[in-house]
PDB file of C-alpha atoms and ligand atoms in Angstrom:
ATOM      1  CA  MET Z   1      24.033  -0.448   5.716  1.00 68.00           C
ATOM      2  CA  THR Z   2      22.773  -3.821   7.114  1.00 93.00           C
ATOM      3  CA  LEU Z   3      20.150  -2.554   9.300  1.00 97.00           C
ATOM      4  CA  PHE Z   4      18.065  -1.388   6.089  1.00 98.00           C
ATOM      5  CA  ASP Z   5      19.327  -4.303   3.863  1.00 98.00           C
ATOM      6  CA  LEU Z   6      16.589  -6.328   2.126  1.00 98.00           C
ATOM      7  CA  HIS Z   7      18.883  -9.006   0.052  1.00 98.00           C
ATOM      8  CA  GLY Z   8      17.205 -12.326   0.639  1.00 98.00           C
ATOM      9  CA  LYS Z   9      14.005 -11.181   0.967  1.00 98.00           C
ATOM     10  CA  THR Z  10      11.714 -11.110  -1.087  1.00 99.00           C
ATOM     11  CA  ALA Z  11       8.537  -8.882  -1.356  1.00 99.00           C
ATOM     12  CA  LEU Z  12       4.447  -8.726  -2.565  1.00 99.00           C
ATOM     13  CA  VAL Z  13       3.598  -5.649  -3.412  1.00 99.00           C
ATOM     14  CA  THR Z  14      -0.159  -5.401  -4.546  1.00 98.00           C
ATOM     15  CA  GLY Z  15      -1.346  -3.282  -7.185  1.00 98.00           C
ATOM     16  CA  SER Z  16       2.158  -2.428  -8.151  1.00 98.00           C
ATOM     17  CA  SER Z  17       1.653  -2.286 -12.059  1.00 97.00           C
ATOM     18  CA  ARG Z  18       1.818   1.474 -11.448  1.00 96.00           C
ATOM     19  CA  GLY Z  19       1.799   4.537  -9.482  1.00 96.00           C
ATOM     20  CA  LEU Z  20       2.730   4.547  -6.021  1.00 98.00           C
ATOM     21  CA  GLY Z  21       2.853   0.539  -6.015  1.00 98.00           C
ATOM     22  CA  PHE Z  22       4.750   0.435  -8.330  1.00 98.00           C
ATOM     23  CA  ALA Z  23       7.180   3.359  -6.910  1.00 98.00           C
ATOM     24  CA  PHE Z  24       7.526   0.818  -3.765  1.00 98.00           C
ATOM     25  CA  ALA Z  25       8.531  -1.992  -5.588  1.00 98.00           C
ATOM     26  CA  ARG Z  26      11.357  -0.268  -7.240  1.00 98.00           C
ATOM     27  CA  GLY Z  27      12.350   0.955  -3.918  1.00 98.00           C
ATOM     28  CA  LEU Z  28      12.231  -2.796  -1.887  1.00 98.00           C
ATOM     29  CA  ALA Z  29      13.707  -3.739  -5.037  1.00 98.00           C
ATOM     30  CA  GLU Z  30      17.069  -1.134  -4.592  1.00 98.00           C
ATOM     31  CA  ALA Z  31      16.765  -2.178  -1.295  1.00 98.00           C
ATOM     32  CA  GLY Z  32      17.810  -5.816  -2.547  1.00 98.00           C
ATOM     33  CA  ALA Z  33      14.657  -7.845  -2.218  1.00 98.00           C
ATOM     34  CA  ARG Z  34      13.157  -9.815  -4.844  1.00 98.00           C
ATOM     35  CA  VAL Z  35       9.485  -8.633  -5.740  1.00 99.00           C
ATOM     36  CA  VAL Z  36       6.808  -9.985  -6.399  1.00 99.00           C
ATOM     37  CA  LEU Z  37       4.976  -7.383  -8.913  1.00 98.00           C
ATOM     38  CA  ASN Z  38       0.780  -7.834  -9.190  1.00 98.00           C
ATOM     39  CA  GLY Z  39      -2.012  -6.443 -10.452  1.00 98.00           C
ATOM     40  CA  VAL Z  40      -5.079  -7.783 -12.596  1.00 98.00           C
ATOM     41  CA  ASP Z  41      -3.642  -7.618 -16.019  1.00 98.00           C
ATOM     42  CA  PRO Z  42      -1.217  -9.831 -16.772  1.00 98.00           C
ATOM     43  CA  ASP Z  43       0.265  -7.295 -20.111  1.00 98.00           C
ATOM     44  CA  ARG Z  44       0.983  -4.542 -17.726  1.00 98.00           C
ATOM     45  CA  LEU Z  45       2.606  -6.282 -15.385  1.00 98.00           C
ATOM     46  CA  ALA Z  46       5.319  -7.852 -18.007  1.00 98.00           C
ATOM     47  CA  GLU Z  47       5.589  -4.013 -18.826  1.00 98.00           C
ATOM     48  CA  ALA Z  48       6.259  -2.628 -15.429  1.00 98.00           C
ATOM     49  CA  ALA Z  49       8.365  -5.695 -14.448  1.00 98.00           C
ATOM     50  CA  ASN Z  50      10.769  -4.890 -17.516  1.00 98.00           C
ATOM     51  CA  PRO Z  51      12.754  -1.411 -16.590  1.00 98.00           C
ATOM     52  CA  LEU Z  52      12.848  -3.102 -12.944  1.00 98.00           C
ATOM     53  CA  ARG Z  53      14.915  -6.392 -14.939  1.00 98.00           C
ATOM     54  CA  ALA Z  54      16.219  -3.820 -17.129  1.00 98.00           C
ATOM     55  CA  ALA Z  55      18.389  -2.203 -14.022  1.00 98.00           C
ATOM     56  CA  GLY Z  56      18.822  -5.700 -12.860  1.00 98.00           C
ATOM     57  CA  HIS Z  57      16.438  -6.162 -10.348  1.00 98.00           C
ATOM     58  CA  ASP Z  58      14.870  -9.800  -9.502  1.00 98.00           C
ATOM     59  CA  VAL Z  59      11.319  -9.508 -10.245  1.00 98.00           C
ATOM     60  CA  LEU Z  60       8.370 -12.004 -10.321  1.00 98.00           C
ATOM     61  CA  THR Z  61       4.738 -11.456 -11.457  1.00 98.00           C
ATOM     62  CA  ALA Z  62       1.584 -12.734 -10.331  1.00 98.00           C
ATOM     63  CA  ALA Z  63      -1.966 -11.401 -12.079  1.00 98.00           C
ATOM     64  CA  PHE Z  64      -4.698 -12.078  -9.606  1.00 98.00           C
ATOM     65  CA  ASP Z  65      -7.199  -9.495  -8.357  1.00 98.00           C
ATOM     66  CA  VAL Z  66      -7.066  -8.802  -4.683  1.00 98.00           C
ATOM     67  CA  THR Z  67     -10.771  -8.265  -3.990  1.00 98.00           C
ATOM     68  CA  ASP Z  68     -11.263 -12.448  -5.539  1.00 98.00           C
ATOM     69  CA  GLU Z  69     -11.511 -14.495  -2.161  1.00 98.00           C
ATOM     70  CA  ALA Z  70     -10.468 -17.586  -4.299  1.00 98.00           C
ATOM     71  CA  ALA Z  71      -8.001 -15.675  -6.565  1.00 98.00           C
ATOM     72  CA  VAL Z  72      -5.889 -14.747  -3.746  1.00 98.00           C
ATOM     73  CA  ILE Z  73      -6.032 -17.845  -1.887  1.00 98.00           C
ATOM     74  CA  ALA Z  74      -4.644 -19.509  -5.227  1.00 98.00           C
ATOM     75  CA  ALA Z  75      -2.037 -17.733  -5.724  1.00 98.00           C
ATOM     76  CA  PHE Z  76      -1.092 -17.898  -1.799  1.00 98.00           C
ATOM     77  CA  ASP Z  77      -0.714 -21.561  -2.953  1.00 98.00           C
ATOM     78  CA  ARG Z  78       1.116 -21.377  -6.218  1.00 98.00           C
ATOM     79  CA  PHE Z  79       4.056 -19.500  -4.269  1.00 98.00           C
ATOM     80  CA  ASP Z  80       3.999 -22.209  -1.885  1.00 98.00           C
ATOM     81  CA  ALA Z  81       4.117 -24.774  -4.567  1.00 98.00           C
ATOM     82  CA  ASP Z  82       6.611 -22.771  -6.460  1.00 98.00           C
ATOM     83  CA  GLY Z  83       8.906 -22.856  -2.963  1.00 98.00           C
ATOM     84  CA  ILE Z  84       8.519 -18.763  -2.739  1.00 98.00           C
ATOM     85  CA  GLU Z  85       8.148 -17.607   0.393  1.00 98.00           C
ATOM     86  CA  ILE Z  86       6.893 -13.810   0.642  1.00 99.00           C
ATOM     87  CA  HIS Z  87       8.979 -12.281   3.751  1.00 98.00           C
ATOM     88  CA  ILE Z  88       7.473  -8.683   3.310  1.00 99.00           C
ATOM     89  CA  LEU Z  89       4.080  -7.431   2.174  1.00 99.00           C
ATOM     90  CA  LEU Z  90       2.437  -4.621   0.635  1.00 99.00           C
ATOM     91  CA  ASN Z  91      -0.922  -3.760   0.687  1.00 98.00           C
ATOM     92  CA  ASN Z  92      -1.042  -1.414  -1.774  1.00 98.00           C
ATOM     93  CA  ALA Z  93      -4.100  -2.076  -3.984  1.00 98.00           C
ATOM     94  CA  GLY Z  94      -6.124   0.926  -3.814  1.00 98.00           C
ATOM     95  CA  ILE Z  95      -9.279   2.772  -5.917  1.00 98.00           C
ATOM     96  CA  GLN Z  96     -10.932   6.171  -5.265  1.00 97.00           C
ATOM     97  CA  PHE Z  97     -14.367   6.952  -6.068  1.00 98.00           C
ATOM     98  CA  ARG Z  98     -15.625  10.427  -5.213  1.00 98.00           C
ATOM     99  CA  LYS Z  99     -18.845  11.069  -4.991  1.00 98.00           C
ATOM    100  CA  PRO Z 100     -20.905  12.825  -2.245  1.00 98.00           C
ATOM    101  CA  MET Z 101     -22.653  10.606  -0.042  1.00 98.00           C
ATOM    102  CA  LEU Z 102     -26.378  11.680  -0.579  1.00 98.00           C
ATOM    103  CA  ASP Z 103     -26.036  10.703  -4.208  1.00 98.00           C
ATOM    104  CA  LEU Z 104     -23.775   7.527  -3.370  1.00 98.00           C
ATOM    105  CA  ALA Z 105     -24.981   4.494  -4.434  1.00 98.00           C
ATOM    106  CA  THR Z 106     -24.032   1.422  -1.643  1.00 98.00           C
ATOM    107  CA  ALA Z 107     -22.289  -0.738  -4.336  1.00 98.00           C
ATOM    108  CA  ASP Z 108     -19.622   1.570  -5.004  1.00 98.00           C
ATOM    109  CA  TRP Z 109     -19.324   2.304  -0.699  1.00 98.00           C
ATOM    110  CA  GLN Z 110     -18.736  -1.708  -0.888  1.00 98.00           C
ATOM    111  CA  ARG Z 111     -16.421  -1.882  -4.004  1.00 98.00           C
ATOM    112  CA  VAL Z 112     -13.995   1.031  -2.653  1.00 98.00           C
ATOM    113  CA  ILE Z 113     -14.205  -0.386   1.125  1.00 98.00           C
ATOM    114  CA  ASP Z 114     -13.611  -3.914  -0.692  1.00 98.00           C
ATOM    115  CA  THR Z 115     -10.260  -2.661  -2.374  1.00 98.00           C
ATOM    116  CA  ASN Z 116      -9.035  -0.733  -0.502  1.00 98.00           C
ATOM    117  CA  LEU Z 117      -9.860  -2.251   3.255  1.00 98.00           C
ATOM    118  CA  THR Z 118     -11.126  -5.838   3.020  1.00 98.00           C
ATOM    119  CA  SER Z 119      -8.088  -6.523   0.299  1.00 98.00           C
ATOM    120  CA  ALA Z 120      -5.650  -5.957   2.849  1.00 99.00           C
ATOM    121  CA  PHE Z 121      -6.944  -8.459   5.927  1.00 99.00           C
ATOM    122  CA  ARG Z 122      -7.559 -10.617   3.067  1.00 98.00           C
ATOM    123  CA  VAL Z 123      -4.347 -10.771   1.528  1.00 99.00           C
ATOM    124  CA  GLY Z 124      -2.557 -10.017   4.779  1.00 99.00           C
ATOM    125  CA  ARG Z 125      -4.227 -13.082   6.402  1.00 99.00           C
ATOM    126  CA  GLU Z 126      -2.717 -15.543   3.611  1.00 99.00           C
ATOM    127  CA  ALA Z 127       0.742 -13.638   4.167  1.00 99.00           C
ATOM    128  CA  ALA Z 128       0.389 -14.384   7.808  1.00 99.00           C
ATOM    129  CA  ARG Z 129      -0.594 -17.860   8.175  1.00 98.00           C
ATOM    130  CA  ARG Z 130       3.095 -18.238   6.268  1.00 98.00           C
ATOM    131  CA  MET Z 131       4.691 -16.179   7.974  1.00 98.00           C
ATOM    132  CA  VAL Z 132       3.362 -16.827  11.501  1.00 98.00           C
ATOM    133  CA  PRO Z 133       4.881 -20.774  11.270  1.00 98.00           C
ATOM    134  CA  ARG Z 134       8.482 -18.996  10.239  1.00 98.00           C
ATOM    135  CA  GLY Z 135       8.339 -16.769  13.225  1.00 98.00           C
ATOM    136  CA  SER Z 136       9.042 -13.481  11.145  1.00 98.00           C
ATOM    137  CA  GLY Z 137       7.348 -11.247   8.879  1.00 98.00           C
ATOM    138  CA  LYS Z 138       7.098  -7.229   7.945  1.00 99.00           C
ATOM    139  CA  ILE Z 139       3.493  -6.296   6.514  1.00 99.00           C
ATOM    140  CA  ILE Z 140       2.960  -2.539   5.390  1.00 99.00           C
ATOM    141  CA  ASN Z 141      -0.242  -1.158   5.228  1.00 99.00           C
ATOM    142  CA  ILE Z 142      -0.926   1.844   2.881  1.00 98.00           C
ATOM    143  CA  GLY Z 143      -2.985   4.800   4.795  1.00 98.00           C
ATOM    144  CA  SER Z 144      -3.438   8.150   3.848  1.00 98.00           C
ATOM    145  CA  LEU Z 145      -4.312  11.018   6.062  1.00 98.00           C
ATOM    146  CA  THR Z 146      -8.090  10.110   5.448  1.00 98.00           C
ATOM    147  CA  SER Z 147      -6.845   7.493   7.982  1.00 98.00           C
ATOM    148  CA  GLU Z 148      -7.756  10.336  10.482  1.00 98.00           C
ATOM    149  CA  LEU Z 149      -8.920  13.322   8.987  1.00 98.00           C
ATOM    150  CA  ALA Z 150     -12.090  13.079   6.392  1.00 98.00           C
ATOM    151  CA  ARG Z 151     -12.624  15.330   2.728  1.00 96.00           C
ATOM    152  CA  ALA Z 152     -15.898  15.641   1.594  1.00 98.00           C
ATOM    153  CA  THR Z 153     -16.802  13.553  -1.707  1.00 98.00           C
ATOM    154  CA  VAL Z 154     -14.064  10.504  -0.885  1.00 98.00           C
ATOM    155  CA  ALA Z 155     -16.584   9.182   2.283  1.00 98.00           C
ATOM    156  CA  PRO Z 156     -15.502   5.609   1.261  1.00 98.00           C
ATOM    157  CA  TYR Z 157     -12.218   6.087   0.856  1.00 98.00           C
ATOM    158  CA  THR Z 158     -11.789   8.124   4.087  1.00 98.00           C
ATOM    159  CA  VAL Z 159     -13.798   5.108   6.030  1.00 98.00           C
ATOM    160  CA  ALA Z 160     -11.074   2.653   4.787  1.00 98.00           C
ATOM    161  CA  LYS Z 161      -8.151   4.317   5.292  1.00 98.00           C
ATOM    162  CA  GLY Z 162      -9.599   4.770   9.228  1.00 98.00           C
ATOM    163  CA  GLY Z 163     -10.032   1.086   8.771  1.00 99.00           C
ATOM    164  CA  ILE Z 164      -6.302   0.489   7.473  1.00 99.00           C
ATOM    165  CA  LYS Z 165      -4.817   1.987  10.560  1.00 98.00           C
ATOM    166  CA  MET Z 166      -6.677   0.149  12.807  1.00 98.00           C
ATOM    167  CA  LEU Z 167      -6.467  -3.027  10.943  1.00 99.00           C
ATOM    168  CA  THR Z 168      -2.598  -2.084  11.266  1.00 99.00           C
ATOM    169  CA  ARG Z 169      -2.965  -2.644  14.913  1.00 99.00           C
ATOM    170  CA  ALA Z 170      -5.221  -5.525  15.146  1.00 99.00           C
ATOM    171  CA  MET Z 171      -2.979  -7.588  12.722  1.00 99.00           C
ATOM    172  CA  ALA Z 172       0.201  -5.810  15.280  1.00 99.00           C
ATOM    173  CA  ALA Z 173      -1.727  -6.907  18.169  1.00 99.00           C
ATOM    174  CA  GLU Z 174      -2.542 -10.564  16.854  1.00 98.00           C
ATOM    175  CA  TRP Z 175       0.663 -11.882  15.168  1.00 98.00           C
ATOM    176  CA  GLY Z 176       3.445  -9.604  17.063  1.00 98.00           C
ATOM    177  CA  GLU Z 177       3.702 -12.457  19.264  1.00 98.00           C
ATOM    178  CA  HIS Z 178       4.811 -14.443  16.034  1.00 98.00           C
ATOM    179  CA  GLY Z 179       7.401 -12.101  15.247  1.00 98.00           C
ATOM    180  CA  ILE Z 180       5.521 -10.056  12.568  1.00 98.00           C
ATOM    181  CA  GLN Z 181       5.774  -6.418  11.995  1.00 99.00           C
ATOM    182  CA  ALA Z 182       2.479  -4.971  10.635  1.00 99.00           C
ATOM    183  CA  ASN Z 183       2.802  -0.756  10.161  1.00 99.00           C
ATOM    184  CA  ALA Z 184       1.540   1.693   7.786  1.00 99.00           C
ATOM    185  CA  ILE Z 185       2.818   4.413   5.511  1.00 99.00           C
ATOM    186  CA  GLY Z 186       0.162   7.140   5.061  1.00 98.00           C
ATOM    187  CA  PRO Z 187       0.920   8.865   1.792  1.00 98.00           C
ATOM    188  CA  GLY Z 188       0.037  12.872   1.594  1.00 98.00           C
ATOM    189  CA  TYR Z 189      -1.401  14.185  -1.423  1.00 98.00           C
ATOM    190  CA  MET Z 190       0.765  12.913  -4.148  1.00 98.00           C
ATOM    191  CA  VAL Z 191       1.179  13.076  -7.982  1.00 98.00           C
ATOM    192  CA  THR Z 192      -0.225   9.588  -9.721  1.00 97.00           C
ATOM    193  CA  ASP Z 193      -2.828   9.057 -12.137  1.00 94.00           C
ATOM    194  CA  MET Z 194      -5.281   8.524  -9.262  1.00 95.00           C
ATOM    195  CA  ASN Z 195      -4.661  12.226  -8.505  1.00 97.00           C
ATOM    196  CA  GLU Z 196      -4.360  13.300 -12.062  1.00 97.00           C
ATOM    197  CA  ALA Z 197      -7.972  15.193 -11.875  1.00 97.00           C
ATOM    198  CA  LEU Z 198      -7.158  16.759  -8.464  1.00 97.00           C
ATOM    199  CA  ILE Z 199      -3.468  18.072 -10.103  1.00 98.00           C
ATOM    200  CA  ALA Z 200      -5.123  19.588 -13.100  1.00 98.00           C
ATOM    201  CA  ASP Z 201      -7.766  22.075 -10.944  1.00 98.00           C
ATOM    202  CA  PRO Z 202      -6.159  24.842 -10.085  1.00 98.00           C
ATOM    203  CA  GLN Z 203      -7.903  25.557  -6.660  1.00 98.00           C
ATOM    204  CA  PHE Z 204      -7.440  22.057  -5.700  1.00 98.00           C
ATOM    205  CA  ASP Z 205      -3.358  22.181  -6.454  1.00 98.00           C
ATOM    206  CA  ALA Z 206      -2.941  25.549  -4.534  1.00 98.00           C
ATOM    207  CA  TRP Z 207      -4.813  24.040  -1.414  1.00 98.00           C
ATOM    208  CA  VAL Z 208      -2.475  21.786  -1.313  1.00 98.00           C
ATOM    209  CA  LYS Z 209       0.114  23.688  -1.871  1.00 98.00           C
ATOM    210  CA  SER Z 210      -0.767  25.745   0.902  1.00 98.00           C
ATOM    211  CA  ARG Z 211      -2.108  22.762   3.443  1.00 98.00           C
ATOM    212  CA  THR Z 212       1.482  21.231   3.432  1.00 98.00           C
ATOM    213  CA  PRO Z 213       4.100  22.570   4.734  1.00 98.00           C
ATOM    214  CA  ALA Z 214       6.665  21.215   2.350  1.00 98.00           C
ATOM    215  CA  ARG Z 215       4.342  23.802  -0.059  1.00 98.00           C
ATOM    216  CA  ARG Z 216       4.596  20.778  -2.594  1.00 98.00           C
ATOM    217  CA  TRP Z 217       2.672  17.768  -4.471  1.00 98.00           C
ATOM    218  CA  GLY Z 218       4.588  14.789  -3.390  1.00 98.00           C
ATOM    219  CA  ARG Z 219       6.404  12.587  -5.150  1.00 98.00           C
ATOM    220  CA  PRO Z 220       6.145   7.965  -5.247  1.00 98.00           C
ATOM    221  CA  GLU Z 221       9.342   7.785  -5.115  1.00 98.00           C
ATOM    222  CA  GLU Z 222       9.829   9.755  -2.097  1.00 98.00           C
ATOM    223  CA  LEU Z 223       7.713   6.783   0.099  1.00 98.00           C
ATOM    224  CA  ALA Z 224       9.981   4.344  -0.711  1.00 98.00           C
ATOM    225  CA  GLY Z 225      12.465   5.542   2.250  1.00 98.00           C
ATOM    226  CA  THR Z 226       9.492   4.649   4.456  1.00 98.00           C
ATOM    227  CA  ALA Z 227       8.490   1.503   2.748  1.00 99.00           C
ATOM    228  CA  ILE Z 228      12.462  -0.140   3.283  1.00 98.00           C
ATOM    229  CA  TYR Z 229      12.434   1.250   6.063  1.00 98.00           C
ATOM    230  CA  LEU Z 230       9.297  -0.714   7.687  1.00 99.00           C
ATOM    231  CA  ALA Z 231      10.310  -3.923   4.996  1.00 99.00           C
ATOM    232  CA  SER Z 232      13.687  -4.228   7.005  1.00 98.00           C
ATOM    233  CA  ASP Z 233      15.168  -4.811  10.349  1.00 98.00           C
ATOM    234  CA  ALA Z 234      16.268  -1.135  10.670  1.00 98.00           C
ATOM    235  CA  SER Z 235      12.258  -1.728  12.572  1.00 98.00           C
ATOM    236  CA  ASN Z 236      11.775  -4.870  14.116  1.00 98.00           C
ATOM    237  CA  TYR Z 237      10.962  -3.382  17.307  1.00 98.00           C
ATOM    238  CA  VAL Z 238       8.216  -0.739  15.819  1.00 98.00           C
ATOM    239  CA  ASN Z 239       4.255  -2.812  15.710  1.00 98.00           C
ATOM    240  CA  GLY Z 240       0.679  -1.051  14.608  1.00 98.00           C
ATOM    241  CA  GLN Z 241       2.666   2.410  13.720  1.00 98.00           C
ATOM    242  CA  ILE Z 242       0.889   4.701  11.204  1.00 98.00           C
ATOM    243  CA  ILE Z 243       3.865   6.504   9.879  1.00 98.00           C
ATOM    244  CA  TYR Z 244       2.586   9.877   7.555  1.00 98.00           C
ATOM    245  CA  ALA Z 245       4.777  10.929   4.753  1.00 98.00           C
ATOM    246  CA  ASP Z 246       2.981  13.622   3.800  1.00 98.00           C
ATOM    247  CA  GLY Z 247       5.525  16.835   3.280  1.00 98.00           C
ATOM    248  CA  GLY Z 248       4.012  17.431   7.047  1.00 98.00           C
ATOM    249  CA  MET Z 249       0.399  17.964   5.975  1.00 98.00           C
ATOM    250  CA  ILE Z 250      -1.375  16.286   8.646  1.00 98.00           C
ATOM    251  CA  SER Z 251       1.108  17.935  11.548  1.00 98.00           C
ATOM    252  CA  VAL Z 252      -0.738  21.848  10.765  1.00 98.00           C
ATOM    253  CA  LEU Z 253      -4.071  23.454  10.529  1.00 94.00           C
TER     254      LEU Z 253
HETATM  255  C1  LIG J   1      -8.192  12.284  -2.535  1.00 76.15           C
HETATM  256  C2  LIG J   1      -7.573  11.715  -3.028  1.00 76.15           C
HETATM  257  C3  LIG J   1      -6.705  11.440  -2.079  1.00 76.15           C
HETATM  258  C4  LIG J   1      -5.527  12.060  -1.075  1.00 76.15           C
HETATM  259  C5  LIG J   1      -4.908  10.751  -0.289  1.00 76.15           C
HETATM  260  C6  LIG J   1      -4.003  11.771   0.982  1.00 76.15           C
HETATM  261  O1  LIG J   1      -9.479  12.344  -3.319  1.00 76.15           O
HETATM  262  O2  LIG J   1      -8.119  12.974  -1.513  1.00 76.15           O
HETATM  263  O3  LIG J   1      -7.541  10.904  -3.850  1.00 76.15           O
HETATM  264  O4  LIG J   1      -6.112   9.707  -2.023  1.00 76.15           O
HETATM  265  O5  LIG J   1      -4.417  12.066  -1.967  1.00 76.15           O
HETATM  266  O6  LIG J   1      -5.258  10.084  -0.004  1.00 76.15           O
HETATM  267  O7  LIG J   1      -3.983  11.353   1.913  1.00 76.15           O
END
């Protein structure tokens, strides 16, 4: 299927040493892309690269902190110096911090907004500065059900993910004429380390299963197909969209 084929493309996936990011990287690699794994810890990245390389995939690692402006710029300068063109950027890096707003410190609010939202702008800008002159590029941002709906105790995450939806549209508005497509994926409740505490809570687990038409949590690898679609020529006239891969949760009461 050449429409979904990613051979010859290089994809940078932020926050990909584990969790959803790693699953996205594996999916894009299986579709033929060379992947650049990113995270803050070089040892963790090297470990994450092992199974992908063992499976025959072309994998690079780039350790940098997406919240560190100078480090992001330096990383892209290194890509330039090494002749690495990023054709696909998947802005996945994110954190969660659960606390009622009455008890929430501004520093924690800012940390969550910076990691989940501002970093997507920051890394997206650096990628797009190279994509625009080339006249092509794919940017995939990671939203959430909280891009649409609030949940108590996760206000900064909700605000950041709502922002991701509009950042995606802003990217489409400014960069669409340069052959760039910016879209987002909105995962439902997925089995990841980030959600460990929620999965272990019998009440929350029951709520997710009753609210989700699929009646179960999602597995990280179930998001890969949507990422491949948005990274490939199959989506060349799709721009500014957020696609929910959520077992149907956002569509029902
Ligand atoms: C939470 C989770 C979120 C959700 C996800 C749903 O506390 O609600 O940590 O990350 O799993 O965003 O789309």
